[in-house]
XYZ file of C-alpha atoms in Angstrom:
706
model
C -52.477 6.699 -43.146
C -50.063 8.814 -45.351
C -46.617 7.532 -45.628
C -44.565 10.678 -45.780
C -41.211 10.706 -47.673
C -38.320 11.146 -45.301
C -37.134 14.782 -45.020
C -33.977 15.691 -47.077
C -32.015 18.246 -45.195
C -30.350 20.749 -47.456
C -26.603 20.436 -47.705
C -23.688 22.947 -47.772
C -20.987 20.953 -49.278
C -18.831 23.983 -49.428
C -18.620 24.429 -45.715
C -15.116 23.438 -44.670
C -13.251 23.512 -41.274
C -9.507 23.720 -41.278
C -7.976 22.527 -37.893
C -4.478 21.390 -37.084
C -3.548 21.068 -40.820
C -6.609 18.931 -41.386
C -9.846 19.825 -43.332
C -13.183 18.342 -42.895
C -16.583 19.225 -44.374
C -19.721 19.668 -42.353
C -22.670 19.853 -44.902
C -25.371 20.177 -41.985
C -23.570 22.869 -39.925
C -26.475 25.204 -40.457
C -28.667 23.099 -38.083
C -26.880 24.661 -35.249
C -28.725 27.985 -34.537
C -26.019 30.555 -34.129
C -28.102 32.032 -31.279
C -28.214 28.663 -29.533
C -27.573 29.957 -26.023
C -30.708 31.962 -26.111
C -32.664 29.205 -27.722
C -31.931 27.024 -24.658
C -33.558 29.525 -22.472
C -36.377 30.387 -24.994
C -36.992 27.757 -27.584
C -39.620 30.071 -29.403
C -36.661 32.018 -30.873
C -35.311 28.996 -32.836
C -34.464 30.057 -36.343
C -37.437 29.254 -38.606
C -35.582 26.998 -41.165
C -34.205 24.851 -38.393
C -37.648 24.710 -36.734
C -39.205 23.647 -40.077
C -36.705 20.897 -40.604
C -37.055 19.481 -37.046
C -40.813 19.527 -37.312
C -40.703 17.707 -40.571
C -38.542 15.026 -38.961
C -41.029 14.734 -36.030
C -43.958 14.453 -38.515
C -42.138 11.722 -40.461
C -41.439 9.839 -37.298
C -45.033 10.293 -36.025
C -46.501 8.973 -39.219
C -44.207 5.980 -39.715
C -43.435 5.026 -36.160
C -45.657 6.498 -33.615
C -48.914 6.161 -35.313
C -48.315 2.506 -36.431
C -47.249 1.668 -32.926
C -49.945 3.705 -31.155
C -51.783 0.652 -29.833
C -48.748 -1.361 -28.781
C -47.305 1.772 -27.173
C -50.499 2.233 -25.180
C -50.501 -1.388 -24.124
C -46.882 -1.101 -23.019
C -47.533 2.167 -21.193
C -50.549 0.703 -19.449
C -48.439 -2.311 -18.370
C -45.525 -0.099 -17.157
C -47.968 2.142 -15.244
C -49.794 -0.866 -13.777
C -46.427 -1.869 -12.112
C -46.078 1.475 -10.350
C -47.750 2.077 -7.024
C -49.267 5.354 -7.893
C -49.579 6.658 -4.303
C -45.990 5.515 -3.446
C -43.813 7.209 -0.757
C -40.172 7.263 0.219
C -38.923 5.929 3.515
C -38.858 8.812 6.046
C -35.445 10.213 6.970
C -35.045 11.504 10.497
C -33.499 14.857 11.338
C -33.980 16.272 14.786
C -37.696 16.595 15.653
C -38.946 15.621 12.307
C -38.991 12.763 9.842
C -38.786 14.014 6.176
C -40.078 12.109 3.071
C -41.725 12.461 -0.351
C -44.888 10.845 -1.620
C -46.998 10.740 -4.794
C -50.764 11.153 -5.137
C -52.672 8.672 -7.214
C -52.134 9.658 -10.822
C -49.651 12.446 -9.817
C -46.708 13.312 -12.136
C -44.575 15.013 -9.466
C -43.825 14.366 -5.788
C -45.035 15.931 -2.657
C -42.406 16.709 0.070
C -43.576 16.491 3.557
C -42.541 15.808 7.138
C -44.136 14.495 10.253
C -43.121 14.075 13.815
C -40.107 11.777 14.435
C -41.898 10.045 17.291
C -43.923 7.972 14.749
C -41.993 8.239 11.587
C -43.203 5.228 9.676
C -46.954 5.725 10.411
C -48.417 6.927 7.099
C -51.578 8.013 8.886
C -49.756 10.352 11.179
C -50.296 14.105 10.712
C -47.985 15.742 8.172
C -46.851 19.142 7.054
C -46.538 19.603 3.290
C -43.346 21.336 2.509
C -43.631 21.537 -1.450
C -46.357 20.132 -3.608
C -44.758 19.317 -6.949
C -48.062 18.714 -8.614
C -49.434 22.082 -7.589
C -46.130 24.064 -8.251
C -45.817 22.608 -11.727
C -48.784 24.549 -12.910
C -49.302 24.466 -16.632
C -45.667 24.149 -17.320
C -44.940 21.625 -20.255
C -41.523 21.032 -18.472
C -40.975 21.066 -14.771
C -37.951 19.785 -12.983
C -37.171 20.070 -9.271
C -33.246 20.561 -9.127
C -32.822 20.875 -5.411
C -34.891 21.067 -2.308
C -33.884 21.219 1.321
C -34.960 22.438 4.774
C -32.899 24.737 6.874
C -31.020 23.370 9.984
C -33.605 24.942 12.312
C -36.451 23.440 10.311
C -38.025 26.690 9.736
C -37.366 27.365 6.130
C -37.527 25.493 2.790
C -35.213 26.271 -0.180
C -36.115 24.898 -3.546
C -34.862 25.233 -7.205
C -36.948 24.463 -10.177
C -36.271 24.598 -14.026
C -39.302 25.080 -16.201
C -37.441 24.893 -19.640
C -35.119 21.870 -19.570
C -32.113 24.224 -20.047
C -30.944 23.237 -16.477
C -30.895 26.871 -15.407
C -32.675 26.719 -12.034
C -34.426 29.461 -10.100
C -33.863 29.291 -6.246
C -36.516 30.501 -3.791
C -37.272 30.225 -0.066
C -40.448 29.888 1.864
C -41.486 29.652 5.368
C -42.474 26.075 6.123
C -45.273 26.797 8.699
C -46.964 29.663 6.977
C -46.137 28.912 3.324
C -45.042 32.624 2.837
C -42.490 33.235 0.199
C -39.538 35.449 0.918
C -38.393 37.981 -1.553
C -35.203 35.796 -1.762
C -34.806 34.750 -5.473
C -31.800 33.755 -7.478
C -31.722 32.881 -11.212
C -29.082 31.090 -13.206
C -28.215 28.492 -10.566
C -27.402 24.931 -11.070
C -30.045 23.909 -8.449
C -27.340 23.140 -5.983
C -27.219 24.893 -2.682
C -26.302 24.584 1.081
C -27.752 25.968 4.169
C -25.678 27.942 6.620
C -25.691 26.159 10.051
C -27.381 29.295 11.454
C -30.259 28.985 8.879
C -29.826 32.601 7.942
C -28.177 32.276 4.471
C -27.672 30.027 1.590
C -24.633 29.074 -0.395
C -25.639 28.636 -3.987
C -23.877 27.570 -7.199
C -23.881 29.704 -10.245
C -24.367 28.666 -13.740
C -22.778 31.004 -16.322
C -24.133 31.941 -19.843
C -22.170 28.901 -21.192
C -24.099 26.783 -18.952
C -21.150 25.802 -16.833
C -21.109 25.870 -13.002
C -18.686 28.454 -12.130
C -18.915 30.126 -8.667
C -20.279 29.693 -5.096
C -22.022 32.650 -3.638
C -23.585 33.392 -0.238
C -26.731 35.221 0.206
C -28.653 36.116 3.377
C -32.342 35.426 3.534
C -33.193 39.026 3.603
C -30.497 40.300 1.486
C -30.480 41.373 -2.163
C -26.725 41.058 -2.933
C -24.394 38.153 -2.717
C -20.983 37.642 -1.191
C -18.730 35.811 -3.714
C -17.220 32.821 -1.860
C -15.369 31.023 -4.635
C -14.661 31.735 -8.371
C -13.406 29.171 -10.729
C -11.165 30.554 -13.406
C -10.629 27.365 -15.390
C -13.452 26.767 -17.840
C -12.744 23.088 -17.794
C -13.837 22.694 -14.017
C -17.232 22.304 -12.598
C -18.045 23.874 -9.213
C -20.182 22.406 -6.437
C -21.139 22.883 -2.806
C -22.133 20.440 0.009
C -22.018 19.854 3.690
C -20.377 17.168 5.733
C -22.374 14.439 7.380
C -21.351 15.916 10.776
C -22.978 19.291 9.705
C -19.791 21.131 10.816
C -18.163 21.739 7.447
C -19.294 23.256 4.251
C -17.238 21.822 1.269
C -16.636 23.790 -2.060
C -15.575 21.497 -4.952
C -13.973 22.121 -8.320
C -13.484 19.082 -10.615
C -13.226 17.874 -14.181
C -13.540 14.192 -15.072
C -9.928 13.387 -13.723
C -9.011 16.042 -11.264
C -10.419 17.285 -7.929
C -9.761 20.380 -5.704
C -11.810 20.873 -2.370
C -11.959 23.818 -0.154
C -13.735 23.976 3.153
C -15.540 26.582 5.539
C -16.444 26.184 9.203
C -20.411 25.953 8.858
C -20.748 27.580 12.236
C -18.374 30.459 11.583
C -19.123 33.849 9.843
C -15.641 33.506 8.089
C -16.274 33.244 4.319
C -12.665 32.649 3.218
C -12.531 29.039 2.054
C -9.459 26.873 2.979
C -7.806 24.737 0.506
C -7.590 20.853 1.230
C -5.119 19.721 -1.546
C -4.286 21.793 -4.672
C -5.362 20.386 -8.052
C -2.887 18.100 -9.557
C -3.638 16.679 -12.969
C -4.994 13.107 -12.586
C -5.585 13.471 -8.687
C -9.056 12.773 -7.803
C -10.269 12.834 -4.194
C -13.371 13.443 -2.024
C -13.607 14.418 1.648
C -15.577 13.391 4.753
C -15.268 14.983 8.227
C -14.952 13.601 11.682
C -13.930 15.646 14.718
C -10.670 17.299 13.917
C -9.740 15.260 10.928
C -10.698 14.821 7.287
C -11.068 11.242 5.928
C -9.973 11.451 2.144
C -11.055 9.092 -0.606
C -8.106 9.457 -2.972
C -6.138 8.058 -5.932
C -3.041 9.741 -4.620
C 0.258 8.024 -5.062
C -0.874 5.547 -7.858
C -3.892 4.214 -5.876
C -5.789 3.606 -9.188
C -8.832 1.966 -7.370
C -8.578 4.528 -4.578
C -7.740 4.295 -0.985
C -9.016 6.101 2.266
C -6.601 8.315 4.123
C -6.751 10.522 7.186
C -5.465 14.096 7.549
C -5.680 16.729 10.384
C -7.743 19.631 9.520
C -4.808 21.850 10.315
C -2.431 20.217 7.873
C -3.844 18.725 4.741
C -0.581 18.347 2.775
C -1.224 15.081 0.834
C 2.339 13.931 1.498
C 1.363 13.769 5.212
C -1.951 11.786 4.749
C -2.066 8.519 6.656
C -3.598 5.494 5.085
C -6.636 4.070 6.718
C -7.792 1.719 4.125
C -4.773 0.884 1.790
C -5.215 0.541 -1.962
C -6.233 -2.788 -3.247
C -5.944 -3.258 -6.933
C -9.190 -4.470 -8.492
C -11.432 -3.257 -5.564
C -12.729 0.132 -6.385
C -13.904 2.273 -3.480
C -16.927 4.034 -4.659
C -18.121 6.078 -1.622
C -17.546 6.666 2.004
C -19.977 7.864 4.843
C -18.491 9.251 8.013
C -20.564 8.602 11.239
C -19.750 9.423 14.641
C -18.375 5.891 15.609
C -18.110 4.257 12.149
C -16.595 4.785 8.813
C -18.571 3.077 6.028
C -17.566 2.436 2.507
C -19.276 1.155 -0.613
C -16.835 -0.668 -2.947
C -17.007 -2.791 -6.051
C -14.963 -5.850 -6.897
C -15.524 -8.233 -9.896
C -18.470 -6.209 -11.040
C -20.383 -6.613 -7.687
C -20.828 -4.016 -5.011
C -20.425 -4.535 -1.280
C -20.863 -2.513 1.949
C -17.994 -2.556 4.572
C -18.460 -1.050 8.094
C -15.376 -0.088 10.116
C -15.422 0.566 13.740
C -13.442 3.714 14.501
C -12.394 2.642 18.064
C -10.577 -0.585 17.073
C -10.467 -0.682 13.240
C -12.438 -3.920 13.041
C -14.533 -4.441 10.010
C -17.501 -6.458 8.760
C -19.256 -6.758 5.450
C -22.893 -6.926 4.610
C -23.446 -10.024 2.511
C -25.866 -10.743 -0.366
C -26.511 -13.957 -2.290
C -27.816 -13.122 -5.743
C -25.480 -13.504 -8.885
C -25.920 -9.799 -9.754
C -27.495 -6.931 -7.876
C -27.298 -3.182 -7.159
C -26.560 -1.478 -3.741
C -26.733 2.048 -2.576
C -25.860 3.580 0.846
C -27.409 6.714 2.482
C -26.073 8.584 5.456
C -29.394 10.348 5.970
C -29.298 13.585 8.103
C -27.932 12.202 11.327
C -24.285 11.832 12.344
C -24.732 10.423 15.710
C -26.380 7.134 14.730
C -25.629 3.384 14.776
C -27.980 2.685 11.844
C -27.103 2.713 8.296
C -29.743 2.867 5.531
C -29.097 1.007 2.310
C -31.047 -0.005 -0.900
C -30.838 -3.207 -2.661
C -32.393 -4.649 -5.888
C -31.547 -7.162 -8.568
C -32.797 -7.781 -12.113
C -35.379 -10.097 -10.634
C -35.942 -8.548 -7.126
C -37.737 -5.255 -6.755
C -36.142 -2.536 -4.764
C -35.794 -2.797 -1.006
C -34.817 -0.344 1.618
C -33.206 -1.474 4.832
C -32.120 0.037 8.085
C -29.201 -1.905 9.307
C -28.215 -2.093 12.951
C -24.548 -1.786 12.964
C -24.058 -3.438 16.413
C -26.374 -6.397 16.018
C -26.219 -6.936 12.243
C -30.196 -6.982 11.988
C -31.800 -5.678 8.897
C -35.107 -3.792 9.411
C -37.078 -3.902 5.969
C -38.560 -0.512 5.781
C -39.789 -0.804 2.223
C -40.307 -3.173 -0.664
C -41.077 -1.845 -4.126
C -44.633 -2.816 -4.673
C -45.819 -4.010 -8.095
C -49.659 -3.562 -8.044
C -50.136 -5.765 -11.189
C -48.079 -8.528 -9.641
C -44.605 -9.807 -9.986
C -43.430 -13.463 -9.588
C -39.659 -13.462 -8.946
C -39.346 -17.147 -9.868
C -40.662 -16.390 -13.272
C -37.479 -14.698 -14.141
C -33.901 -15.745 -14.346
C -30.905 -13.515 -13.895
C -27.431 -14.573 -15.086
C -23.903 -13.223 -15.361
C -21.805 -14.372 -18.236
C -18.359 -13.228 -19.552
C -17.434 -12.257 -23.113
C -13.831 -12.267 -24.207
C -12.788 -9.130 -25.992
C -10.492 -9.074 -28.857
C -7.529 -8.325 -26.631
C -8.408 -10.978 -24.065
C -10.299 -8.612 -21.548
C -13.237 -10.252 -19.744
C -16.368 -8.346 -20.284
C -19.307 -9.041 -17.619
C -22.781 -9.239 -19.088
C -25.821 -9.177 -16.962
C -28.852 -11.018 -18.400
C -32.488 -11.107 -17.507
C -34.933 -13.448 -19.219
C -38.278 -15.042 -18.579
C -37.964 -18.728 -17.460
C -39.906 -19.941 -20.410
C -37.755 -18.082 -22.976
C -35.471 -20.625 -24.695
C -31.843 -20.377 -25.038
C -31.587 -21.795 -28.523
C -30.696 -18.673 -30.637
C -34.355 -17.785 -31.336
C -34.885 -15.196 -28.725
C -34.710 -11.395 -29.617
C -32.368 -9.475 -27.313
C -32.020 -5.897 -26.265
C -28.392 -5.082 -25.448
C -27.819 -1.931 -23.341
C -24.587 -0.180 -23.039
C -22.975 3.013 -21.855
C -19.206 2.875 -21.233
C -18.092 6.371 -20.490
C -17.185 8.692 -17.516
C -16.556 5.686 -15.319
C -20.302 5.202 -14.963
C -21.374 1.666 -14.447
C -24.961 0.687 -15.242
C -26.193 -1.140 -12.138
C -27.696 -4.609 -12.291
C -30.872 -3.435 -10.584
C -34.639 -3.853 -10.922
C -36.644 -2.109 -13.595
C -40.431 -2.516 -13.973
C -40.355 -1.193 -17.521
C -37.894 -3.958 -18.814
C -40.532 -6.576 -17.812
C -42.682 -5.679 -20.805
C -39.891 -6.730 -23.131
C -38.940 -9.826 -21.126
C -42.531 -10.960 -20.879
C -42.723 -10.928 -24.582
C -39.660 -13.158 -25.001
C -36.916 -10.560 -25.214
C -33.778 -11.185 -23.272
C -32.528 -7.875 -21.641
C -28.728 -7.769 -21.462
C -26.376 -5.126 -20.070
C -22.784 -5.117 -21.383
C -20.429 -3.731 -18.584
C -17.939 -2.563 -21.071
C -14.803 -0.624 -20.621
C -15.225 3.001 -19.928
C -17.299 2.225 -16.948
C -15.871 0.948 -13.640
C -17.483 -2.340 -13.364
C -14.067 -3.924 -12.812
C -12.327 -1.084 -11.168
C -11.025 2.313 -12.102
C -8.532 0.783 -14.706
C -11.513 -0.476 -16.517
C -12.432 3.248 -17.136
C -8.935 4.291 -17.925
C -8.919 1.450 -20.526
C -11.918 2.934 -22.219
C -11.166 6.605 -22.636
C -8.931 8.938 -24.678
C -6.706 7.009 -27.046
C -8.286 3.742 -25.783
C -11.934 4.755 -26.502
C -12.371 2.178 -29.212
C -12.219 -0.537 -26.533
C -15.663 0.621 -25.496
C -17.050 -0.089 -28.908
C -15.263 -3.386 -29.613
C -16.242 -4.593 -26.254
C -19.953 -3.954 -26.940
C -19.532 -5.789 -30.323
C -17.745 -8.661 -28.664
C -20.577 -8.864 -26.130
C -23.058 -9.075 -29.079
C -20.995 -11.892 -30.690
C -20.783 -13.781 -27.483
C -24.464 -13.621 -27.002
C -24.955 -15.035 -30.495
C -22.366 -17.738 -29.999
C -23.907 -18.855 -26.727
C -27.395 -19.167 -28.242
C -29.044 -16.448 -26.321
C -29.933 -14.775 -29.618
C -28.856 -14.562 -33.260
C -27.318 -11.999 -35.556
C -29.849 -9.437 -36.730
C -32.204 -10.251 -33.743
C -30.381 -7.811 -31.367
C -31.676 -4.364 -30.636
C -28.835 -2.060 -29.345
C -29.773 0.684 -26.986
C -27.894 3.565 -25.338
C -28.317 7.278 -24.432
C -26.104 10.278 -24.368
C -22.543 8.961 -24.310
C -24.390 5.498 -24.695
C -25.685 7.136 -27.871
C -22.054 7.623 -28.994
C -21.666 3.973 -28.481
C -24.689 3.300 -30.715
C -23.379 5.414 -33.426
C -19.854 3.998 -33.424
C -21.165 0.422 -33.287
C -23.475 0.998 -36.155
C -20.576 2.015 -38.355
C -18.423 -0.812 -37.203
C -20.763 -3.796 -37.160
C -24.340 -2.939 -38.535
C -24.971 -6.488 -39.667
C -25.102 -7.904 -36.090
C -28.036 -5.830 -35.180
C -31.727 -5.604 -36.075
C -32.183 -1.974 -34.811
C -30.593 0.802 -32.801
C -32.251 3.061 -30.161
C -29.975 6.209 -29.621
C -31.354 8.594 -27.029
C -29.890 12.113 -26.926
C -26.818 10.647 -28.738
C -23.402 12.302 -28.489
C -22.449 11.664 -32.133
C -20.943 14.766 -33.442
C -17.888 14.371 -31.316
C -15.109 15.991 -33.245
C -17.166 19.214 -33.836
C -18.452 19.364 -30.238
C -15.031 18.857 -28.783
C -13.688 21.589 -30.990
C -16.328 24.078 -29.892
C -15.106 25.863 -26.689
C -18.302 27.784 -26.259
C -20.540 24.738 -25.653
C -21.338 23.974 -21.929
C -19.350 20.730 -21.524
C -16.573 21.036 -24.090
C -13.546 22.143 -21.896
C -14.526 20.018 -18.879
C -14.648 17.047 -21.143
C -11.204 17.132 -22.827
C -9.809 14.926 -20.166
C -12.305 12.312 -21.175
C -12.138 12.529 -24.890
C -8.978 14.620 -25.778
C -8.639 18.134 -27.059
C -8.719 18.178 -30.787
C -8.028 21.867 -30.975
C -4.306 21.478 -29.965
C -3.576 17.786 -29.855
C -2.970 16.154 -33.342
C -3.432 12.630 -32.056
C -6.589 13.422 -30.216
C -7.929 14.859 -33.412
C -7.163 11.811 -35.290
C -8.426 9.384 -32.652
C -11.677 11.299 -32.367
C -12.252 11.609 -36.062
C -11.718 7.847 -36.530
C -14.640 6.892 -34.382
C -16.880 9.899 -34.474
C -20.180 8.621 -35.626
C -21.174 11.735 -37.620
C -17.819 11.866 -39.386
C -17.689 8.047 -40.156
C -21.172 7.740 -41.544
C -20.946 5.926 -44.970
C -22.997 3.639 -47.273
C -23.357 0.679 -44.927
C -26.324 -1.764 -44.247
C -27.622 0.081 -41.202
C -30.680 -1.331 -39.561
C -33.634 0.621 -38.319
C -32.784 3.522 -36.028
C -34.803 5.579 -33.536
C -32.931 8.641 -32.702
C -34.110 11.095 -30.060
C -33.106 14.590 -28.828
C -34.259 17.528 -26.792
C -34.412 21.150 -28.095
C -33.330 22.611 -24.795
C -30.762 20.034 -24.006
C -27.470 21.675 -22.898
C -25.442 18.510 -22.628
C -26.065 16.967 -26.117
C -27.295 19.791 -28.162
C -30.339 19.109 -30.617
C -28.226 19.563 -33.741
C -26.065 16.398 -32.975
C -28.829 13.822 -33.451
C -30.405 16.024 -36.275
C -27.199 16.211 -38.227
C -26.476 12.618 -37.759
C -30.033 11.489 -39.014
C -29.578 13.807 -42.128
C -26.201 12.423 -42.936
C -27.351 8.797 -42.473
C -30.295 9.317 -44.843
C -28.010 10.880 -47.463
C -25.019 8.574 -47.220
C -27.050 5.318 -46.890
C -30.519 6.026 -48.507
C -31.334 2.296 -49.090
C -30.425 1.175 -45.473
C -32.263 2.136 -42.202
C -34.921 3.599 -42.180
C -33.931 6.389 -39.753
C -36.408 8.156 -37.506
C -35.593 11.246 -35.640
C -37.678 12.511 -32.782
C -36.834 15.893 -31.249
C -38.778 16.844 -27.937
C -39.419 20.551 -28.636
C -40.285 21.161 -25.021
C -37.583 19.226 -23.082
C -33.814 18.871 -22.520
C -31.337 15.970 -21.841
C -33.677 13.915 -19.647
C -36.730 14.077 -21.905
C -40.242 14.573 -20.500
C -40.490 15.170 -16.762
C -43.088 13.539 -14.566
C -43.126 9.804 -13.975
C -45.908 8.951 -16.453
C -44.785 11.330 -19.246
C -41.472 9.852 -19.124
C -42.863 6.340 -19.306
C -44.523 7.293 -22.726
C -41.089 7.696 -24.132
C -39.941 4.318 -22.793
C -42.965 2.692 -23.999
C -42.239 4.134 -27.567
C -38.683 2.910 -27.430
C -39.659 -0.515 -26.492
C -42.411 -0.674 -28.970
C -39.768 0.230 -31.691
C -37.567 -2.522 -30.365
C -40.420 -5.058 -30.902
C -41.033 -3.629 -34.301
C -37.283 -4.080 -35.197
C -37.591 -7.856 -34.670
C -40.998 -8.278 -36.124
C -43.013 -8.489 -32.917
C -44.827 -5.254 -33.117
C -48.232 -7.053 -33.522
C -47.406 -9.120 -30.371
C -49.526 -7.199 -27.929
C -49.991 -10.344 -25.670
C -47.614 -11.072 -22.756
C -45.600 -14.329 -22.778
C -42.516 -15.469 -24.536
C -42.819 -16.166 -28.289
């Protein structure tokens, strides 16, 4: 096998950027194709010198990572695939006369969406009507993503939105369910989001503009060729969305950035297309709305409710000063979601890092909580299609317990187990141990860490450990079940998730303490977690592989600059590492909407200095970086391909004796990588094979702790 030399990207050391009285150089700025917006839609027009460089990087990675690990990657992939029930199906959800569900064929990459009569909803042998066959519809597309799919209220039509490029521009179409006939209805440049009119004769769809931002809601009749503009967002920093209430009576139009919300509503049964405002946007005020009879129930942080509260407002008078508290604010208990049913108000909340479901009776205000016993777990709630129901569907899993779906009888408290995730190759829950420990940050904050290990893996400092983190946008990585992780854990790895600041594991303040001028808390928390895992003998310095993607890739980049000696390797998937340049480029899809998360370095001197001080690309220097696997997608509108490419080039130039660094750009995909259940697994298998390689276990193709 030929060991190729690493590519050396040409440098333009004379390219300078003057901004707010500061000057910086960007020697690899040329990797950003000036026609990048068109490239997102048609990658074939990528400038040739950029293509040549990316393909050289891919070839280098192929020869030095993929080829040597091919056998191990295949073994891991076979294991991961062996844990998947290939002909799996979802639990049917009842709506009117039908039960709707999705299923996979044996070996299928994409789901089949279908329905059967509601009289026998859980009988898999009952006759069905196929609504949309993803496997068939994907055709020969190298990329295929189903953005949205939904039947009309009269159950006659199916609307669906697909993206065949990875650019997240979806095409929306409609077909007759019984005949399969396609209507002339076709809308391009959508986000994939849409809502049916209650009369089933029109669709409210969300437009994505040339900069890749959701910007407007339009209404189009099924047999019309023109649209009625319902709402147009003038602020480039706000995303637009559309949805329908659980009651089916209200269509909501939303506009929000990361810290501010504004909702409008329409009567779903009226022809009136003039949306009514619920509460005008006020910087820092976030809210969401559910409907019941003549009132809105509003989940809000209004009036200093940091962890949110639930209020009630008459539809006819939605002035926030008149909102009535239903569930008052409780510091440290973050209300995540609410579902409004005819006789119950249900909320999902998180306290001390663990979620819980609370059910409230409308008639008397009494409440009860659904209890769970494991040390760490993940929960989800679903309202389904029905409003007049006394059944709640929820999902449950833990790092050791495969996913389960329950229907919960609100009156009796009985749980009907509708589905348990089947592991065809077998899974012994008692073979694994899940633990929750606490790391103390440099400022005294207590950082939860969720751990999964095989019961035979010793806790004496000898075990390799994969430490996963994210820590942005208030997103918390759930302590749920993953079949893929078992391939590492079965080889003696400990899998750890650090619930660092920037997420909401310990409430909304946990998020606020990891953004803007406090962003470095996210990085130091992760380092503290790694140090604690060494101090408590779960692993040892240099035996930790760190992993994160997107904003979690930023975490990888920042930590690699701050404490490279702690780690044996980094896996940075679609990493957001060119932070200062990206947050200074108003043309990029996510830049204006993300200034509330990171700061605006175009007009804020402090934001500029804060970002520059941690931006991974800007802070690369001659440090003892360990091995790195860096991935990206050519069509990615969220983290553009040139971010990981520039970072890899600079790492190789500034620290040539460290690393090595391997860049892999998927030339046929976007932010989420390959589509399809098994194609995506190939990427996971490669990442885990690389993790094993980082700690010297790439030859360990046998299961069992080492």
